mmCIF file of C-alpha atoms and ligand atoms in Angstrom:
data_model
loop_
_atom_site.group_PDB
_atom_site.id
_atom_site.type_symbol
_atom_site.label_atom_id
_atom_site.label_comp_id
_atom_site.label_asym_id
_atom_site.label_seq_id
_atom_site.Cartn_x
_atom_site.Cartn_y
_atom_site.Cartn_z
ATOM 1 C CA UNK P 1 -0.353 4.784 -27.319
ATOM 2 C CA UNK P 2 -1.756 4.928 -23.785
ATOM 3 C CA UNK P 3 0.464 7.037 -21.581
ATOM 4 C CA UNK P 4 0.282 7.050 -17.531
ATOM 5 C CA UNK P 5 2.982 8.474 -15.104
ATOM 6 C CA UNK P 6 3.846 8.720 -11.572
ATOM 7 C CA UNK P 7 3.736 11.595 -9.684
ATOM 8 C CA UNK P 8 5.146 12.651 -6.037
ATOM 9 C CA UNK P 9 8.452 13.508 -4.496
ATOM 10 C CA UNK P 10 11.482 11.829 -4.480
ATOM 11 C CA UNK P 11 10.477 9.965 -7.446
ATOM 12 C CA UNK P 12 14.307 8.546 -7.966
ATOM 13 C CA UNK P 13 14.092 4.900 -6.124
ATOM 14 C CA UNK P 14 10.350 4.218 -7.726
ATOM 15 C CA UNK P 15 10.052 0.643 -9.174
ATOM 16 C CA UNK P 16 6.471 1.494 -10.483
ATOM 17 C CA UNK P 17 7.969 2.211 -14.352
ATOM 18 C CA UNK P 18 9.963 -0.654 -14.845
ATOM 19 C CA UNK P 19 6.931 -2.909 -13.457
ATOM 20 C CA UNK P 20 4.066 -1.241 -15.702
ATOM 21 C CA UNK P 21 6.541 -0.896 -19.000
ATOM 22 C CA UNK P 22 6.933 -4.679 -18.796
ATOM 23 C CA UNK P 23 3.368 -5.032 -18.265
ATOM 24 C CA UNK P 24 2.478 -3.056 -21.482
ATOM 25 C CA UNK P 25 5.206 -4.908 -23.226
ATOM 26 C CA UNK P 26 3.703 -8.539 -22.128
ATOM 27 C CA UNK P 27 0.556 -7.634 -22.610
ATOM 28 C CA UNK P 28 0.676 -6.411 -26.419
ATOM 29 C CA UNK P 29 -0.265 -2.765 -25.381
ATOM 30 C CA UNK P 30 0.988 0.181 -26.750
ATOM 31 C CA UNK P 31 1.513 2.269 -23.603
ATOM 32 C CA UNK P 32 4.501 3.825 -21.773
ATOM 33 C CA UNK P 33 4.891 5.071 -17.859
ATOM 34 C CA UNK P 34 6.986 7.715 -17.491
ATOM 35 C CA UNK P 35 7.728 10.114 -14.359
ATOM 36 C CA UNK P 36 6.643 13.606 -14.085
ATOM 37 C CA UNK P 37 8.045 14.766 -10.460
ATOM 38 C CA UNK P 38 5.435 17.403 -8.598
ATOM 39 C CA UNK P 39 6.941 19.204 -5.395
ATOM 40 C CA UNK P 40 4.190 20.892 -2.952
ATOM 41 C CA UNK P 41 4.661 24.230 -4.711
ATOM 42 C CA UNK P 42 3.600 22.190 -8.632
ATOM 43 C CA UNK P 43 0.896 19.333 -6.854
ATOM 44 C CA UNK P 44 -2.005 21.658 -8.507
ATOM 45 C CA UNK P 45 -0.780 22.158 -11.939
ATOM 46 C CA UNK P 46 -1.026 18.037 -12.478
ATOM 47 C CA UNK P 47 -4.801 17.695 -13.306
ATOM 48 C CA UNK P 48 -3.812 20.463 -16.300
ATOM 49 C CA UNK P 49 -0.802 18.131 -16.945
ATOM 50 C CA UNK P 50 -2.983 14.803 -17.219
ATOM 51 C CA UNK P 51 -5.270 16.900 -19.645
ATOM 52 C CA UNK P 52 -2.876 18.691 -21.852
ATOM 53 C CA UNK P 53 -0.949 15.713 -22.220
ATOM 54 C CA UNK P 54 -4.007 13.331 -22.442
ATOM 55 C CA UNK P 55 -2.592 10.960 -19.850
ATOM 56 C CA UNK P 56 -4.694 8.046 -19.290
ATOM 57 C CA UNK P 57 -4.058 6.917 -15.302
ATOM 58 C CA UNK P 58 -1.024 8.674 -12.781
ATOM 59 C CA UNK P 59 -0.125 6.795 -9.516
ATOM 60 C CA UNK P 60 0.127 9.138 -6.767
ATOM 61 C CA UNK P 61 2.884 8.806 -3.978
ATOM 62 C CA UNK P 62 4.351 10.138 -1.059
ATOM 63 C CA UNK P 63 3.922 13.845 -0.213
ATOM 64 C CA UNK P 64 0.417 14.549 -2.395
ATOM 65 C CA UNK P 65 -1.392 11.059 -1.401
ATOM 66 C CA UNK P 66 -3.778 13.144 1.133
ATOM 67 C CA UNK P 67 -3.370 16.437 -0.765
ATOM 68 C CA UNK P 68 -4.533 15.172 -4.507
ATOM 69 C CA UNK P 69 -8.106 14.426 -3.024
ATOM 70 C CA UNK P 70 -9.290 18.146 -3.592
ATOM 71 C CA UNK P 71 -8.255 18.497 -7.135
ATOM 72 C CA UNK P 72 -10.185 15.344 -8.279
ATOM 73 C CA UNK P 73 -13.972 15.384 -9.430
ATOM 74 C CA UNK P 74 -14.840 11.986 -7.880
ATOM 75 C CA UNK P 75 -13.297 9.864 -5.317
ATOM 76 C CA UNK P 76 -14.171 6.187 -4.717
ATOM 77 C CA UNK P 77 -15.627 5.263 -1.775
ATOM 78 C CA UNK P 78 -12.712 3.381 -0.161
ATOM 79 C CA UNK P 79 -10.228 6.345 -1.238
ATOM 80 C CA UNK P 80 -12.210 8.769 0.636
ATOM 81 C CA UNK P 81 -12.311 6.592 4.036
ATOM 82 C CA UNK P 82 -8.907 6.003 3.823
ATOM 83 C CA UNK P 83 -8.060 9.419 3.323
ATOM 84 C CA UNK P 84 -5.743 8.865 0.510
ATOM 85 C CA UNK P 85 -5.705 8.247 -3.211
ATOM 86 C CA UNK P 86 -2.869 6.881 -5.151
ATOM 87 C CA UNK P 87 -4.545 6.230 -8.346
ATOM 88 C CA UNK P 88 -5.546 8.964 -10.534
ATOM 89 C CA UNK P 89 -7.911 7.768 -13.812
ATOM 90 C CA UNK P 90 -8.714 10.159 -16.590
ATOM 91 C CA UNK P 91 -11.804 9.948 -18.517
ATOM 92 C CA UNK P 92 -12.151 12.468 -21.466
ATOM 93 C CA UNK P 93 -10.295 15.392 -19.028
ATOM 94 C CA UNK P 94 -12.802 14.158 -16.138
ATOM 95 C CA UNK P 95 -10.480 12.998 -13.300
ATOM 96 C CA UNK P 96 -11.388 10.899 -10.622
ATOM 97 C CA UNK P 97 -9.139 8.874 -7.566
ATOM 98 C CA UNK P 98 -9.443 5.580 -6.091
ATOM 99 C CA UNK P 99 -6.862 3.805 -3.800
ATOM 100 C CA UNK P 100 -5.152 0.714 -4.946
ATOM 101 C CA UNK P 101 -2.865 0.557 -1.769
ATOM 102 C CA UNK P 102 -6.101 -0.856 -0.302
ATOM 103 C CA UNK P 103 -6.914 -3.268 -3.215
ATOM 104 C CA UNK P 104 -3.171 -4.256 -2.475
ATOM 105 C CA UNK P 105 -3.571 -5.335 0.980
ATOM 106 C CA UNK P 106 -7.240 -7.090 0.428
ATOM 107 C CA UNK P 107 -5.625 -8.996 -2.052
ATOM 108 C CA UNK P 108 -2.308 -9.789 0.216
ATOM 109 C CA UNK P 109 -4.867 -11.412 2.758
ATOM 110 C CA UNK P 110 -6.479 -13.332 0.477
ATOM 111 C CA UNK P 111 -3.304 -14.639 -0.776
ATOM 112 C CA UNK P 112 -2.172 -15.287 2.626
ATOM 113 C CA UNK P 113 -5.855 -17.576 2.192
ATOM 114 C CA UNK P 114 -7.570 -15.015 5.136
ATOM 115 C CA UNK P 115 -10.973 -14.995 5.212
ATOM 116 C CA UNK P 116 -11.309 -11.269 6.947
ATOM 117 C CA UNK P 117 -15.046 -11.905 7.952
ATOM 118 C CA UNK P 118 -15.228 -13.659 11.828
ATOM 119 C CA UNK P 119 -11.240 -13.265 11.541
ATOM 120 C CA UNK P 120 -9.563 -11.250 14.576
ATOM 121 C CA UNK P 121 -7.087 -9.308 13.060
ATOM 122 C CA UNK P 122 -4.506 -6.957 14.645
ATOM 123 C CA UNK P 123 -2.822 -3.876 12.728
ATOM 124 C CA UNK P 124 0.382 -2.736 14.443
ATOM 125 C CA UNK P 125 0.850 1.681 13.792
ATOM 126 C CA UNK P 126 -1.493 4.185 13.770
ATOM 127 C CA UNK P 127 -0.553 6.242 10.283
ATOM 128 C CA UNK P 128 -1.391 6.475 6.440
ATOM 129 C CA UNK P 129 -0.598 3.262 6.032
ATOM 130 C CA UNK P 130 -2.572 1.725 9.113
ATOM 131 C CA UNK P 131 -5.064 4.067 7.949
ATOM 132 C CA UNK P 132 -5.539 1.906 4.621
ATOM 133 C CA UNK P 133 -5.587 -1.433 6.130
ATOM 134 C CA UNK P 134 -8.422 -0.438 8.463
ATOM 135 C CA UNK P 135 -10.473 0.994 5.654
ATOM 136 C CA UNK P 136 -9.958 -2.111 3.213
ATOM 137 C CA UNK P 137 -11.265 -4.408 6.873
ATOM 138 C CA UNK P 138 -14.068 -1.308 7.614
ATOM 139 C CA UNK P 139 -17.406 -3.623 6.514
ATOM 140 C CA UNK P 140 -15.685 -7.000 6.329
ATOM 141 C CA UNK P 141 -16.923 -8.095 9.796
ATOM 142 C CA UNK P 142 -13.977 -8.442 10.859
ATOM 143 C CA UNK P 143 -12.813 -8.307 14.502
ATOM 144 C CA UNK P 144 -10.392 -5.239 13.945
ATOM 145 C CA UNK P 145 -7.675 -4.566 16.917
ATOM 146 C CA UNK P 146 -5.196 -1.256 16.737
ATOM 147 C CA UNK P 147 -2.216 -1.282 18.391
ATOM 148 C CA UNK P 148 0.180 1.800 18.683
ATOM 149 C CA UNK P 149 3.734 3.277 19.875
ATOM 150 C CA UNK P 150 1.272 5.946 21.427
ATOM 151 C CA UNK P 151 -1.893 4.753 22.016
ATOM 152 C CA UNK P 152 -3.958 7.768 21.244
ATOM 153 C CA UNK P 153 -3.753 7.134 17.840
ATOM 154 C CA UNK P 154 -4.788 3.804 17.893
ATOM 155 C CA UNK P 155 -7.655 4.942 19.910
ATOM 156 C CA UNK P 156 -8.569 7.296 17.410
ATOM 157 C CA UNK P 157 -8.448 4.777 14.461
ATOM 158 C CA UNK P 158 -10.137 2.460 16.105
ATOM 159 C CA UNK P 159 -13.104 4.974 16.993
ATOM 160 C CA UNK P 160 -13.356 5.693 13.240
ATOM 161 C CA UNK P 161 -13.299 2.547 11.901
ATOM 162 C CA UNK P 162 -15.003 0.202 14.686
ATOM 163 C CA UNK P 163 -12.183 -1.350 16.169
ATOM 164 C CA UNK P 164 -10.266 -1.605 20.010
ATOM 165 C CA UNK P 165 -7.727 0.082 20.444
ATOM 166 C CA UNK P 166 -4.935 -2.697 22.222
ATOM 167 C CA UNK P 167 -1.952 -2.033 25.168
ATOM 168 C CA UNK P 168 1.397 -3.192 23.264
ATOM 169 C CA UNK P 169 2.460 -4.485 26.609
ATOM 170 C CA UNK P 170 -1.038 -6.572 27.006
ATOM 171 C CA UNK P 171 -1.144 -8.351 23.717
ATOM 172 C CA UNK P 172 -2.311 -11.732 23.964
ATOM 173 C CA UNK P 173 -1.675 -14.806 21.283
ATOM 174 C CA UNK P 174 -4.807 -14.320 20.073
ATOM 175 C CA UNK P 175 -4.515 -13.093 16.649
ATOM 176 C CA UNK P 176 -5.609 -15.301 13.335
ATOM 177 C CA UNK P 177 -3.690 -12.069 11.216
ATOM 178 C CA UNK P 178 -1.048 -9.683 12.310
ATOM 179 C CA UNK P 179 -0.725 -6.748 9.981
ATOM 180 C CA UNK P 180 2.647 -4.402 10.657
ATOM 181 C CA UNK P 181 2.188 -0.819 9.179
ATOM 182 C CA UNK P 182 4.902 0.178 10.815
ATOM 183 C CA UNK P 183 8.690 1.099 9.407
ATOM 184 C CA UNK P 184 10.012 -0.997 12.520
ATOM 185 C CA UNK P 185 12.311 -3.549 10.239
ATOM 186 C CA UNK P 186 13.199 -1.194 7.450
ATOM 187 C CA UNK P 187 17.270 -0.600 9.124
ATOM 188 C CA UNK P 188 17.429 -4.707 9.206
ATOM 189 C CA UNK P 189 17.850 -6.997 11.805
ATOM 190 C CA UNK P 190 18.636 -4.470 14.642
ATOM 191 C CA UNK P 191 15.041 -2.843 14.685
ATOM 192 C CA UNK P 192 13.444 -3.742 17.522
ATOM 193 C CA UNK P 193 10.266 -6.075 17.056
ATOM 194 C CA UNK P 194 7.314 -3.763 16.643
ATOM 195 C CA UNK P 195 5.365 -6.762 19.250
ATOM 196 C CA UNK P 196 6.281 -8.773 21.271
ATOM 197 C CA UNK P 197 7.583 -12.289 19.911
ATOM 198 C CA UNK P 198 5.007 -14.287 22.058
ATOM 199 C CA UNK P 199 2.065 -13.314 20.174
ATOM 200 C CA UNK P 200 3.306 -15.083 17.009
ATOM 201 C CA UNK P 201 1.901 -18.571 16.980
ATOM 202 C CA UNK P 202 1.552 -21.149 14.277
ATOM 203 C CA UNK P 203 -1.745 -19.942 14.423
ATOM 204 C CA UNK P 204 -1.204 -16.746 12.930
ATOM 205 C CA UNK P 205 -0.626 -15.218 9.723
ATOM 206 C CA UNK P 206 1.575 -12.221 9.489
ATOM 207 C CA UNK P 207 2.258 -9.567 7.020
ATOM 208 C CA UNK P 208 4.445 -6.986 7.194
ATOM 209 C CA UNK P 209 3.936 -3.857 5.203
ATOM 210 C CA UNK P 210 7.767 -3.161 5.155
ATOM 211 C CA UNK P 211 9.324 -4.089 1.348
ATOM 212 C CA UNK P 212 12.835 -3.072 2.122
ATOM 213 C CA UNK P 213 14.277 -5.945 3.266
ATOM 214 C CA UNK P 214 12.301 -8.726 2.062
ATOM 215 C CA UNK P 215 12.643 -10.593 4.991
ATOM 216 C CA UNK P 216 12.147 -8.477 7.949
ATOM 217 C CA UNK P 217 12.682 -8.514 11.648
ATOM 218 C CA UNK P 218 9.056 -9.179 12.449
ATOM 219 C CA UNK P 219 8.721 -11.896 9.596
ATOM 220 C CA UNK P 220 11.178 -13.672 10.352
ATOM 221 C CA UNK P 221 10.331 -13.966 13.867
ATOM 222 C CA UNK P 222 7.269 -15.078 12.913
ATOM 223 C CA UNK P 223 9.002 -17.878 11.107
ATOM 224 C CA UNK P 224 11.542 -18.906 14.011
ATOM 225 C CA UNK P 225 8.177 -19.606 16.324
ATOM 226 C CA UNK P 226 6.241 -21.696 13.321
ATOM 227 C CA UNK P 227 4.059 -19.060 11.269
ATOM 228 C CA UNK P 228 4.010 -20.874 7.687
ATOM 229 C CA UNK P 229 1.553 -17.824 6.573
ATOM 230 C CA UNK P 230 3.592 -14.626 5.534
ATOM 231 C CA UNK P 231 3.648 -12.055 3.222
ATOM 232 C CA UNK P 232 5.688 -8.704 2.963
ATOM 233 C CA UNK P 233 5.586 -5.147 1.420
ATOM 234 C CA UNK P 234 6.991 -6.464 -2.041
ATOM 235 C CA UNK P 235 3.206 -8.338 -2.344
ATOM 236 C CA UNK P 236 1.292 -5.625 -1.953
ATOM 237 C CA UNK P 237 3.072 -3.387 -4.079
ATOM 238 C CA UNK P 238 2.804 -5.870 -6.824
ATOM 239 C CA UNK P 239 -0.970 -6.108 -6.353
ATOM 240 C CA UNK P 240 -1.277 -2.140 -5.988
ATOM 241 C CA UNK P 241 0.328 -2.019 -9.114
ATOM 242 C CA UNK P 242 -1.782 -4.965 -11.034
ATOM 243 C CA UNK P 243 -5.060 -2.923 -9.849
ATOM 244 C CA UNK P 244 -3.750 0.574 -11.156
ATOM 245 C CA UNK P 245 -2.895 -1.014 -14.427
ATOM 246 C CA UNK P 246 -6.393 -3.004 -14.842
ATOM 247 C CA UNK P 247 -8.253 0.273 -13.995
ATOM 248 C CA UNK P 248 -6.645 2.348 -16.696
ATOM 249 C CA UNK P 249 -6.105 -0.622 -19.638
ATOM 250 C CA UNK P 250 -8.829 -3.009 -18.411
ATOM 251 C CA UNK P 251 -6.420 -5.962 -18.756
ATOM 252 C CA UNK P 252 -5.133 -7.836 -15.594
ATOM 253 C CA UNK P 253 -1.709 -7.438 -16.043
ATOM 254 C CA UNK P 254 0.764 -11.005 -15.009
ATOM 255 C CA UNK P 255 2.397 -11.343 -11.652
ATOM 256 C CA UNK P 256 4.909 -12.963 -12.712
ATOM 257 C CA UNK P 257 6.109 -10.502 -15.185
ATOM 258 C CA UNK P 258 5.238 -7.617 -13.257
ATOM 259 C CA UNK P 259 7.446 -9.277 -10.126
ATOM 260 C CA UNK P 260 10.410 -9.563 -12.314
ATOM 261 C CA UNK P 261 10.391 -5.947 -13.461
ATOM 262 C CA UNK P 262 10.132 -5.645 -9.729
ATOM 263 C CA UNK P 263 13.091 -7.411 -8.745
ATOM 264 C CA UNK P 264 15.344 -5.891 -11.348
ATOM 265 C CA UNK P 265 18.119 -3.294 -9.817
ATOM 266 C CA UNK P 266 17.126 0.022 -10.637
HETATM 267 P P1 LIG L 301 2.791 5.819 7.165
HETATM 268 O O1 LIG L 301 2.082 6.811 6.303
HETATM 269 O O2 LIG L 301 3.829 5.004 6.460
HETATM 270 O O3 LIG L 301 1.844 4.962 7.928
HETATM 271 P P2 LIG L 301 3.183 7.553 9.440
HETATM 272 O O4 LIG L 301 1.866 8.192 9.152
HETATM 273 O O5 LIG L 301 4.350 8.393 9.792
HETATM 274 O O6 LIG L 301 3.662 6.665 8.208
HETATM 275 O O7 LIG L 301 2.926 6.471 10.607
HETATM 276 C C1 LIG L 301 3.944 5.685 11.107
HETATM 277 C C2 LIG L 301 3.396 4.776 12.205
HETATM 278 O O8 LIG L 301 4.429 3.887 12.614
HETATM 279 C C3 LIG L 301 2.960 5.494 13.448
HETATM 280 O O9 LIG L 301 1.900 4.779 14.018
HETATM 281 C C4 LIG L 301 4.219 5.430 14.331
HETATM 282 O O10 LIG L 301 3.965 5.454 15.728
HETATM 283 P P3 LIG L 301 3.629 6.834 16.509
HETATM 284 O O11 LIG L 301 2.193 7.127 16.245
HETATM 285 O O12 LIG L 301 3.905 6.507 17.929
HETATM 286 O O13 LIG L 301 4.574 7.861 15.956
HETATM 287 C C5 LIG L 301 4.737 4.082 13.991
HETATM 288 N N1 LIG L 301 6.191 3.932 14.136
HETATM 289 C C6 LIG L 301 7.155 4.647 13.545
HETATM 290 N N2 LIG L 301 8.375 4.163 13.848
HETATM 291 C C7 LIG L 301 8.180 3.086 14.665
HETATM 292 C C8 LIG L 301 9.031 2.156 15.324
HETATM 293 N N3 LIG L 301 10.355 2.210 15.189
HETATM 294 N N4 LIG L 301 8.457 1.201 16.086
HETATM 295 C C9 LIG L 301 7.120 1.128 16.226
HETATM 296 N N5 LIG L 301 6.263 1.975 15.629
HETATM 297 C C10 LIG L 301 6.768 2.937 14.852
#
């Protein structure tokens, strides 16, 4: 059987097992996805771990996404810009990273029927995870706008990845796709909005990077002033999955099944 893991720090609230188990399952393939935790101290004994064990892919998460890079023989092109890699693919002990976070979003857009190219899109934060939305719209011709808590950091994105750095305060209703990067809507309802309300139009498609809740602050302001295009966290984690699991079994694995492993309570 094909085995792949997870590996980070907490690894106790992941959903990533239950949603690749079921995808083996539904997909006839003799596999299994377990979790083998890595603190800071353990992050360099994993590439000997994938080996000994012959582990076909490991998802990377939160502390080692930045870290991992180093230990890795190749890392894809995308990975590298965006500074992170979550996917780790083994090929006869070689190991090399990409970043499906990215593949995620792209495909998040597209669902949200985007057409990045011509589009003017604004990312709200400045961090990792802003970080990976400008590097999936780096080369898409997009018109890429960065707007930040403090504003040096969206400055600095922008530099690196051709976009303008925006004022919060100045924001106009402008925007064909808002993306939030933020954790503004994670405590609920009583986060403040991480924009102001008036530049969500019917216009403009939001999604909010935020998974827990479903329905946050910003989307469902969006909603109360007419946006019929949204999508949260829970969609791109679903697609970041699909994309890990096609590079290591080369089989698309089904939304639908993978969404219900998803939704089950840990
Ligand atoms: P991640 O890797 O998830 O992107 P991060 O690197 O810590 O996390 O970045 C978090 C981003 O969200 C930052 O841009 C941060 O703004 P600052 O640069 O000013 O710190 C932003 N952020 C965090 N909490 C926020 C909040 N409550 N409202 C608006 N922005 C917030």
């Amino acid at each position: 059987p094909i085995v792949t893991a997870i590996t980070g720090w907490p690894l106790t609230h992941t959903r990533s097992p239950k949603m690749h188990n079921a995808a083996f399952l539904d997909a006839g393939i003799k596999g299994r996805y377990v979790k083998i935790p890595s603190n800071t101290d353990e992050l360099p004994l994993i590439p000997e771990v994938i080996r000994c064990y012959n582990i076909t892919g490991m998802n990377v998460t939160i502390p080692h996404k930045q870290s991992v890079i180093p230990l890795l023989a190749k890392v894809a092109e995308t990975a590298r810009s965006a500074g992170a890699v979550n996917t780790i693919c083994n090929s006869d002990g070689k190991l090399s990273g990409a970043n499906t976070d990215i593949a995620g979003i792209k495909a998040t857009i597209a669902a949200l029927g985007i057409n990045p190219c011509g589009a003017k899109i604004l990312i709200i934060g400045a961090g990792g995870a802003a970080r990976a939305a400008a590097a999936c719209l780096s080369g898409t011709c997009a018109q890429l706008s960065i707007t930040n808590r403090t504003r040096e950091k969206a400055e600095a994105l922008a530099e690196e990845f051709g976009g303008a750095a925006a004022d919060l305060d100045s924001l106009a209703p402008e925007y064909d796709l808002i993306i939030n990067s933020t954790p503004a809507g994670m405590s609920g309802f009583s986060d403040s909005l991480p924009v102001p309300a008036s530049i969500l139009t019917p216009a403009t498609a939001v999604f909010d990077m935020v998974y827990e809740p479903e329905n946050t602050v910003l989307l469902a302001a969006a909603r109360d002033r007419g946006v019929r295009k949204t999508a949260g966290g829970k969609q791109m984690l679903i697609e970041q999955a699909k994309a890990s699991f096609a590079l290591w079994t080369g089989t698309i694995p089904d939304t639908a099944v993978m969404t219900k492993a998803f939704e089950e309570q840990p």
